[in-house]
Short mmCIF file of C-alpha atoms in Angstrom, two decimals:
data_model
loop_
_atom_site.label_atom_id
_atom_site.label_comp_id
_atom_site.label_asym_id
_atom_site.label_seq_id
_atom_site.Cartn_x
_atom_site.Cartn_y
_atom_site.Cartn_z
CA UNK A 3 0.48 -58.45 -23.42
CA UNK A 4 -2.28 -58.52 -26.16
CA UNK A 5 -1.94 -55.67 -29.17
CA UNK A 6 -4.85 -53.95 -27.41
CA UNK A 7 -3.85 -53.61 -24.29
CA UNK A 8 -0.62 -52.51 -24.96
CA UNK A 9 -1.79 -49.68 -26.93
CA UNK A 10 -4.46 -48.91 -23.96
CA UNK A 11 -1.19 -48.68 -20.92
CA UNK A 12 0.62 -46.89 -23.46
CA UNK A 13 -2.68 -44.41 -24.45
CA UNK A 14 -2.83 -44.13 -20.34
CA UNK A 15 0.81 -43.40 -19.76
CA UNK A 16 0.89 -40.77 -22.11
CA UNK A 17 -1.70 -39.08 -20.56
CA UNK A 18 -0.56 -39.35 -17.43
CA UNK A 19 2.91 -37.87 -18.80
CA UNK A 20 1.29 -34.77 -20.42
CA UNK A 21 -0.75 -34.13 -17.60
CA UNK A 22 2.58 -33.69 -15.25
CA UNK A 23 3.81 -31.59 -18.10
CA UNK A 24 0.41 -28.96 -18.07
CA UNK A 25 0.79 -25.75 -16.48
CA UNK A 26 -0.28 -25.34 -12.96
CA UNK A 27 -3.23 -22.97 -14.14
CA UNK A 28 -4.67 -25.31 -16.50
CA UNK A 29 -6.75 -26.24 -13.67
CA UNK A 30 -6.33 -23.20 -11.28
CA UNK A 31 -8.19 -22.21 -9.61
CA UNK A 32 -10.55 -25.09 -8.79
CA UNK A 33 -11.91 -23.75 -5.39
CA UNK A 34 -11.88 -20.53 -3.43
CA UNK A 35 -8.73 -17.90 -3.35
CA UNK A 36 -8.32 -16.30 -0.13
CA UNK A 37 -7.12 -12.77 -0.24
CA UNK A 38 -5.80 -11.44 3.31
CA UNK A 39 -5.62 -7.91 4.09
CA UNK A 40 -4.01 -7.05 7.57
CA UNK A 41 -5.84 -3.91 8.36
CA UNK A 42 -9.60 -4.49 9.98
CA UNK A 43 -12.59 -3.62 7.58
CA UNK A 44 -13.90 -0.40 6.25
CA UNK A 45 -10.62 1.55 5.79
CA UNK A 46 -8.83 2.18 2.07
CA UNK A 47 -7.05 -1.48 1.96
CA UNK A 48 -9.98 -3.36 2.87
CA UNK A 49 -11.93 -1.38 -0.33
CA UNK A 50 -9.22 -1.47 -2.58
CA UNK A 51 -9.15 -5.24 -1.80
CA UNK A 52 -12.69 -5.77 -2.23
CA UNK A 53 -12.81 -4.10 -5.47
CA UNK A 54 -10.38 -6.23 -6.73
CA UNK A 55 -11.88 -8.98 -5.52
CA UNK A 56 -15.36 -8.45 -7.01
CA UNK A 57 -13.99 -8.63 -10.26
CA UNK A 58 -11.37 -11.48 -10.12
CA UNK A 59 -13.93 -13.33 -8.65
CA UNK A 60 -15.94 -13.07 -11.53
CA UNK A 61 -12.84 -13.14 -14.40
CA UNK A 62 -11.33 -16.22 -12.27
CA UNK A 63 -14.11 -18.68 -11.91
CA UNK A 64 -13.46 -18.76 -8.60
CA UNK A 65 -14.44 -17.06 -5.63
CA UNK A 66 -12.25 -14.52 -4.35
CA UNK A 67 -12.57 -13.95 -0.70
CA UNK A 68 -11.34 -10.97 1.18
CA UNK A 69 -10.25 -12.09 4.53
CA UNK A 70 -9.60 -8.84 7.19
CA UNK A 71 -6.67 -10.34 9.62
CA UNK A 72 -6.09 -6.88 11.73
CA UNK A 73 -3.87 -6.47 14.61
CA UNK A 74 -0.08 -6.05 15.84
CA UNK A 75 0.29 -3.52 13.23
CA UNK A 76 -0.63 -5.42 10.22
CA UNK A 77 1.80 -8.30 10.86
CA UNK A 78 -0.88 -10.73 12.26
CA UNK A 79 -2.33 -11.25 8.70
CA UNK A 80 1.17 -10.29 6.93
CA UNK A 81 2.35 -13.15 8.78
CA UNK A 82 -0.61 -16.06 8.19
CA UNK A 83 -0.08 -14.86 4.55
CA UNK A 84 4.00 -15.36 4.46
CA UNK A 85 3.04 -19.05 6.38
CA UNK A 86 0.44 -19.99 4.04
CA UNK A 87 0.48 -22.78 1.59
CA UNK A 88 2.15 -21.44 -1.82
CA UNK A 89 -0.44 -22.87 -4.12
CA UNK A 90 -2.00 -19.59 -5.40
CA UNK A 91 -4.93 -19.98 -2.71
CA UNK A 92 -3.85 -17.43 -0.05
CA UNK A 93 -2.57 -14.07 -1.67
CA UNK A 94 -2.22 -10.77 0.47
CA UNK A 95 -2.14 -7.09 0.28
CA UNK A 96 0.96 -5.31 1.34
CA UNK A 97 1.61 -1.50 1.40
CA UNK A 98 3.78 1.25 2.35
CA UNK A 99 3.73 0.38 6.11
CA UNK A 100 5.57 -2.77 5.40
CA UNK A 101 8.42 -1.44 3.80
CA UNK A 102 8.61 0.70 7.50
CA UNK A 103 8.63 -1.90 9.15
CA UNK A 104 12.28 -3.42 9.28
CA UNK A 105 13.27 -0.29 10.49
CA UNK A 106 11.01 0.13 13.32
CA UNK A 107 10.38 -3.15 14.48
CA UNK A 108 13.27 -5.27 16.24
CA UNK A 109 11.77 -8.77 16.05
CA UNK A 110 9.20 -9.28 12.49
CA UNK A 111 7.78 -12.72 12.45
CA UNK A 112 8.74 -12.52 8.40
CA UNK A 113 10.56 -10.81 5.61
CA UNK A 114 8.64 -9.10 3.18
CA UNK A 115 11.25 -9.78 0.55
CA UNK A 116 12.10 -13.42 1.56
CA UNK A 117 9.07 -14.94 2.44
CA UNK A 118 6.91 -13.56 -0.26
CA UNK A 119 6.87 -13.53 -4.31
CA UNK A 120 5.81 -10.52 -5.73
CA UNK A 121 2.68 -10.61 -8.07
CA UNK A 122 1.54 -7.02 -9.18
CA UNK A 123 1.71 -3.33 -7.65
CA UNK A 124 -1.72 -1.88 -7.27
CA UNK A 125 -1.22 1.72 -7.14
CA UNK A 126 -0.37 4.47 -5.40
CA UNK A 127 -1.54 7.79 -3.56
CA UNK A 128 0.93 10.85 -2.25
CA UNK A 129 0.25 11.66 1.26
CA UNK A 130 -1.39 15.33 1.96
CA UNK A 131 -0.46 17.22 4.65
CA UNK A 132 -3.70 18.71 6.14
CA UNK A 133 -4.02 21.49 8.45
CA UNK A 134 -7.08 23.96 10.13
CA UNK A 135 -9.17 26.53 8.37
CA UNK A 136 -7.34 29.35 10.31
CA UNK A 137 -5.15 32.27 8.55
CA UNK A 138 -2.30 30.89 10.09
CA UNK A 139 -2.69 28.05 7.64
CA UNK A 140 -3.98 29.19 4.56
CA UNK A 141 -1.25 27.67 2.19
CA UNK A 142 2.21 26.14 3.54
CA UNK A 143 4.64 28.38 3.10
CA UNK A 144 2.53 30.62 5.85
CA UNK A 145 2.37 27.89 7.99
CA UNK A 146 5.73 27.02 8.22
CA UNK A 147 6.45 30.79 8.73
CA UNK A 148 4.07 30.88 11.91
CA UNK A 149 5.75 27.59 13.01
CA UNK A 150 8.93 28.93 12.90
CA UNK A 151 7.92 31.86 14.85
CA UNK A 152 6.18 30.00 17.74
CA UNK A 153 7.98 29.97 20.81
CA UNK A 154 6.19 26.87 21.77
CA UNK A 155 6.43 24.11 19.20
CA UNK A 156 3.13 23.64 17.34
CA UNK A 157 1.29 19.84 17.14
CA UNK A 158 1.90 17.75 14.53
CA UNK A 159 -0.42 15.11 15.02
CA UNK A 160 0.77 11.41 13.76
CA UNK A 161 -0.99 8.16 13.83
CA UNK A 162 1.46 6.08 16.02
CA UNK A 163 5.66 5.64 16.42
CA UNK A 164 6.98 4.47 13.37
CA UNK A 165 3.90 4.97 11.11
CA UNK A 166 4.47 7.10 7.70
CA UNK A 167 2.32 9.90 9.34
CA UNK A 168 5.48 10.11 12.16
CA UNK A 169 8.21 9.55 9.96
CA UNK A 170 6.86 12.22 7.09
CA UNK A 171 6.27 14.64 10.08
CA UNK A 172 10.09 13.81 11.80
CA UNK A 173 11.44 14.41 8.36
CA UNK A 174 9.60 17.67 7.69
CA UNK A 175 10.89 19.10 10.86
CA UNK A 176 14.58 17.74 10.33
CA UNK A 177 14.46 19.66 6.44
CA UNK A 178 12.78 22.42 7.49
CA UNK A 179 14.95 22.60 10.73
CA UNK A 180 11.48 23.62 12.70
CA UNK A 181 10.71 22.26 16.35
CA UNK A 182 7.55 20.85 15.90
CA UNK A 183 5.74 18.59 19.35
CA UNK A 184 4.79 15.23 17.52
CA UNK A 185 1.60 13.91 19.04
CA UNK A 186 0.74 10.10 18.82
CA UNK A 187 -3.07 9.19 17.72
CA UNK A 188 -4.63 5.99 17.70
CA UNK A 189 -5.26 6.15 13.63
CA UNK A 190 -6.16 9.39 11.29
CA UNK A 191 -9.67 9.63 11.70
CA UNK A 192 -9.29 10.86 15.69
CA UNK A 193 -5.68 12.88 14.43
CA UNK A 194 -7.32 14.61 11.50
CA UNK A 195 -10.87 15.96 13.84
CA UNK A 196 -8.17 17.37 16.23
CA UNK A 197 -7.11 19.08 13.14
CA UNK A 198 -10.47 20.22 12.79
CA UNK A 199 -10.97 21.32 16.23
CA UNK A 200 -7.62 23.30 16.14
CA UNK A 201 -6.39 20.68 18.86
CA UNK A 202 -3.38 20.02 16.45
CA UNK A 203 -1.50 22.29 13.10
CA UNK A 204 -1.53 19.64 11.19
CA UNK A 205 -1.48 15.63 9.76
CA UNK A 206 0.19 13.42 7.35
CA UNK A 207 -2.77 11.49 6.01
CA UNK A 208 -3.74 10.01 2.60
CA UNK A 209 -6.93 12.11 0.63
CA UNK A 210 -9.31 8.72 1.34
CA UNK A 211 -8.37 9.20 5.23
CA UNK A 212 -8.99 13.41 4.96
CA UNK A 213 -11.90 13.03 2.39
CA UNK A 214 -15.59 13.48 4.35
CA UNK A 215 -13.64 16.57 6.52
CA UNK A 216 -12.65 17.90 3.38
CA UNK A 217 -15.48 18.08 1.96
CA UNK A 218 -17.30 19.49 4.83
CA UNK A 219 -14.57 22.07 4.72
CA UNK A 220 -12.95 21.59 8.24
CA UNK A 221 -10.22 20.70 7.11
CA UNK A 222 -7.44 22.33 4.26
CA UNK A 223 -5.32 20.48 2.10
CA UNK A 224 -1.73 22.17 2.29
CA UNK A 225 0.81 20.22 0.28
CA UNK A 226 0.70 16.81 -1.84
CA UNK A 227 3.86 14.81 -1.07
CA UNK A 228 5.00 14.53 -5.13
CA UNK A 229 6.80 15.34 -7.21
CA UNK A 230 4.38 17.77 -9.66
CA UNK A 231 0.67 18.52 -8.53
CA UNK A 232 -1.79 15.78 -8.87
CA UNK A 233 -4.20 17.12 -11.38
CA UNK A 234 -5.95 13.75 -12.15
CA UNK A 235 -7.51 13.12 -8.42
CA UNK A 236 -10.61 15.25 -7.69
CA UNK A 237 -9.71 17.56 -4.27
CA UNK A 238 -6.23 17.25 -4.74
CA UNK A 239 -5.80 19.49 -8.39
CA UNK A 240 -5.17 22.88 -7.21
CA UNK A 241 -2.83 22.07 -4.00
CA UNK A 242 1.10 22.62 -4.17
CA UNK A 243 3.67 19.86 -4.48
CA UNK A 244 6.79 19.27 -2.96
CA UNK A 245 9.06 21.83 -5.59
CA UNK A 246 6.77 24.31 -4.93
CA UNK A 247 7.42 24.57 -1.51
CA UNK A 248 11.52 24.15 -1.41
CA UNK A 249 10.65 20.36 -0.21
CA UNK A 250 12.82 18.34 -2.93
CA UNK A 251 13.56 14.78 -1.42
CA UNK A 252 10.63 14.43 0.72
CA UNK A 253 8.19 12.66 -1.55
CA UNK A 254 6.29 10.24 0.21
CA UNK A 255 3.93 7.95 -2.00
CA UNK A 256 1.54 5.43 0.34
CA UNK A 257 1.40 2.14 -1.90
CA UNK A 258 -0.60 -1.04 -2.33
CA UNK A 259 0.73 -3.94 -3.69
CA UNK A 260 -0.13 -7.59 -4.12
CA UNK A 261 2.21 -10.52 -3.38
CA UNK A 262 1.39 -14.20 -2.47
CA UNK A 263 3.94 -16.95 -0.23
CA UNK A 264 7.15 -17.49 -1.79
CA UNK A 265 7.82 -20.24 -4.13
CA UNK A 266 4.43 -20.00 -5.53
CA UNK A 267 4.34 -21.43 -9.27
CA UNK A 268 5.49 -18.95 -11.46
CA UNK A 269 2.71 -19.79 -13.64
CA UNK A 270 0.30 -19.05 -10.85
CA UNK A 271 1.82 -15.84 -10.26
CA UNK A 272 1.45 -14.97 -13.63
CA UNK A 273 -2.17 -15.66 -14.32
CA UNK A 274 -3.22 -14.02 -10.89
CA UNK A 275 -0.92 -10.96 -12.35
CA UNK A 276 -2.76 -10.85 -15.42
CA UNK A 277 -6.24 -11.16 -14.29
CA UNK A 278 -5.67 -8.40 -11.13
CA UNK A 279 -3.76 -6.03 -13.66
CA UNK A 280 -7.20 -6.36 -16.08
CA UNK A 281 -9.52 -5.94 -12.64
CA UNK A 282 -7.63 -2.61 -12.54
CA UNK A 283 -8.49 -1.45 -15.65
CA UNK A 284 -12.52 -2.46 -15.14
CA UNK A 285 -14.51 0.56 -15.08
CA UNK A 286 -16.04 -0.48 -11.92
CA UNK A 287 -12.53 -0.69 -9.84
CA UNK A 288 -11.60 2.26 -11.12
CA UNK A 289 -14.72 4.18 -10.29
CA UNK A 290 -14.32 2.85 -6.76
CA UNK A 291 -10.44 3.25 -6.57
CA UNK A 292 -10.40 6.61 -8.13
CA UNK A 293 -12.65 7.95 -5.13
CA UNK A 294 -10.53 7.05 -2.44
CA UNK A 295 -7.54 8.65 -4.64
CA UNK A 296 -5.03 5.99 -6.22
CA UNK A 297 -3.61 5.81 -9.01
CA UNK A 298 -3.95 2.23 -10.38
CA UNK A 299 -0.49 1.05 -11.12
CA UNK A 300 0.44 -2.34 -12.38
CA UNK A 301 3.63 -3.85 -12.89
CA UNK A 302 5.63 -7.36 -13.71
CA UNK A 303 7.12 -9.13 -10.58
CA UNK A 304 10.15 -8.54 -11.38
CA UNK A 305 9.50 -4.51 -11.21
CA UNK A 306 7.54 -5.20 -7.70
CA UNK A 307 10.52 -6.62 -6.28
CA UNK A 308 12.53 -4.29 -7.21
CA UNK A 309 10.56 -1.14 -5.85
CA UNK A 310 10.01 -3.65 -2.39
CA UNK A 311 13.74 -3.49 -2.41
CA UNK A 312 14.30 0.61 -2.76
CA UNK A 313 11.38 0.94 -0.70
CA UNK A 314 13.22 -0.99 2.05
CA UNK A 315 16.63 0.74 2.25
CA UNK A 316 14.96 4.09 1.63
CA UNK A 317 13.14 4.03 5.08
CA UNK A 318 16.01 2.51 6.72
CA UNK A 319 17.37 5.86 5.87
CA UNK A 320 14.66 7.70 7.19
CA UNK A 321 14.60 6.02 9.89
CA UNK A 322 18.40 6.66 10.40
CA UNK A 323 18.37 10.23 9.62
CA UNK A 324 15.50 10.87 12.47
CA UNK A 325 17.41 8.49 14.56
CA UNK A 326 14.62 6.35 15.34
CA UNK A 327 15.84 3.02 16.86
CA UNK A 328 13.71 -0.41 16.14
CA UNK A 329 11.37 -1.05 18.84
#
């Protein structure tokens, strides 16, 4: 082989070799990322998700798309997402409800920590236990007194078995020891203007879910399920926590979290953490998240995976302790 053509193949092959050596994101991503959310449009996922989206469209270089995959509970579009190519192209949002899950449902179509690698928690929001304008619930500690005192157990309206709503209301009543009648809704919008009507005492619902009632004043935040008061979310500053109230144990934080298929490049992961982590701190998302009350929250995979874990065997507990059987 002439001198110059030698030094051409081996120019070529080198190439070649450092090109299978580049990191995956070099090049990524060169066309559309697809990010599902498994609840229908217009609730707090779907605008957490498109805030997000907005902005790692534009830090990306790629369109981000929000894709709405409702139905079955969220496991129609939790499942697409755990069955989707891992190549950094589908992603998903999971949350609170799928941590529930294993312990409620008898036959999931996935595993959220098998079939999934973690990328970044989003943030969180404590659930807020809402109740009527009447005397009878003018802070919590008179409520549960008139509860107790009932000789017919009052409503506690929930938004379906084996939702959060349910199992925070099953394990108020097994602390408190107080009979309460738990009444299935289809969703917290029709649970919380029953509230309002005086239909039902009272709801488990996040502050985005309570908010327009709220601020109409139908409606009266009782209790935030934390820790300490939240004094950094507008509505939620002056309402008791969980101490206050003799409640230790029962905190109850609704999540959001982003993951994408297992065995996605690590290097992927990475650069999808970094760039949804810096969304998060965009004035814009936070302005839009700080409305519908969460508290942006990132975190490394390794501490998503983790929390997935505890989140897990924590409900199974619940779930135990109320003795609700999968379904």
């Amino acid at each position: 082989m002439p001198t110059m053509q030698r030094r051409a193949f081996l120019a070529a092959g080198s190439t070649a070799l450092l090109a299978s050596f580049r990191p995956a994101w070099a090049a990524y991503p060169d066309k559309p990322v697809k990010l599902i959310v498994p609840w229908a449009a217009g609730g707090s996922t779907d605008a957490i998700a498109r805030a997000m989206a907005q902005r790692m469209s534009q830090t990306l270089g790629s369109p981000v798309i929000v894709d709405n995959r409702p139905g079955a509970a969220g496991m129609i579009g939790t499942d697409a997402a755990a069955k989707a190519a891992p190549d950094g192209y589908t992603i998903a949002i999971v949350e609170l409800p799928h941590a529930i899950a294993p312990a409620v449902t008898a036959k999931l179509p996935y595993d959220l920590l098998r079939d999934f690698t973690p990328v970044t928690m989003i943030g969180t929001s404590p659930l807020v236990f809402f109740a009527g304008m009447d005397d009878d619930s003018k802070d919590f500690k008179t409520f549960l007194k008139t509860a107790a005192a009932k000789s017919a157990p009052p409503a506690i309206a929930h938004s379906g078995a084996g939702t959060v709503s349910h199992l925070a209301a099953e394990l108020l009543a097994s602390r408190t020891k107080i009979r309460f009648n738990m009444v299935p809704y289809r969703g917290s919008a029709p649970a919380l203007t029953d509230v309002a009507a005086g239909t039902v005492a009272g709801h488990f619902a996040t502050l985005a879910s309570g908010s327009s009632l709220l601020g109409a004043n139908r409606i009266r935040p009782l209790l935030v399920t934390s820790t300490q008061r939240v004094t950094n979310i507008p509505g939620l500053q002056n309402v008791p926590a969980l101490a206050e109230n003799g409640l230790k144990g029962l905190e109850i934080d609704q999540w959001w979290a982003m993951v994408a298929p297992a065995t996605t490049p690590l290097d992927v992961i990475e650069k999808l953490r970094r760039e949804a982590i810096a969304a998060l701190d965009h004035p814009s998302v936070k302005e839009r998240l700080s409305v519908l009350g969460v508290q942006m929250k990132g975190s490394t995979p390794a501490e998503l995976r983790a929390f997935l874990r505890s989140e897990a065997e924590r409900w199974q507990k619940a779930a135990h302790e109320i003795g609700l059987q999968p379904q």
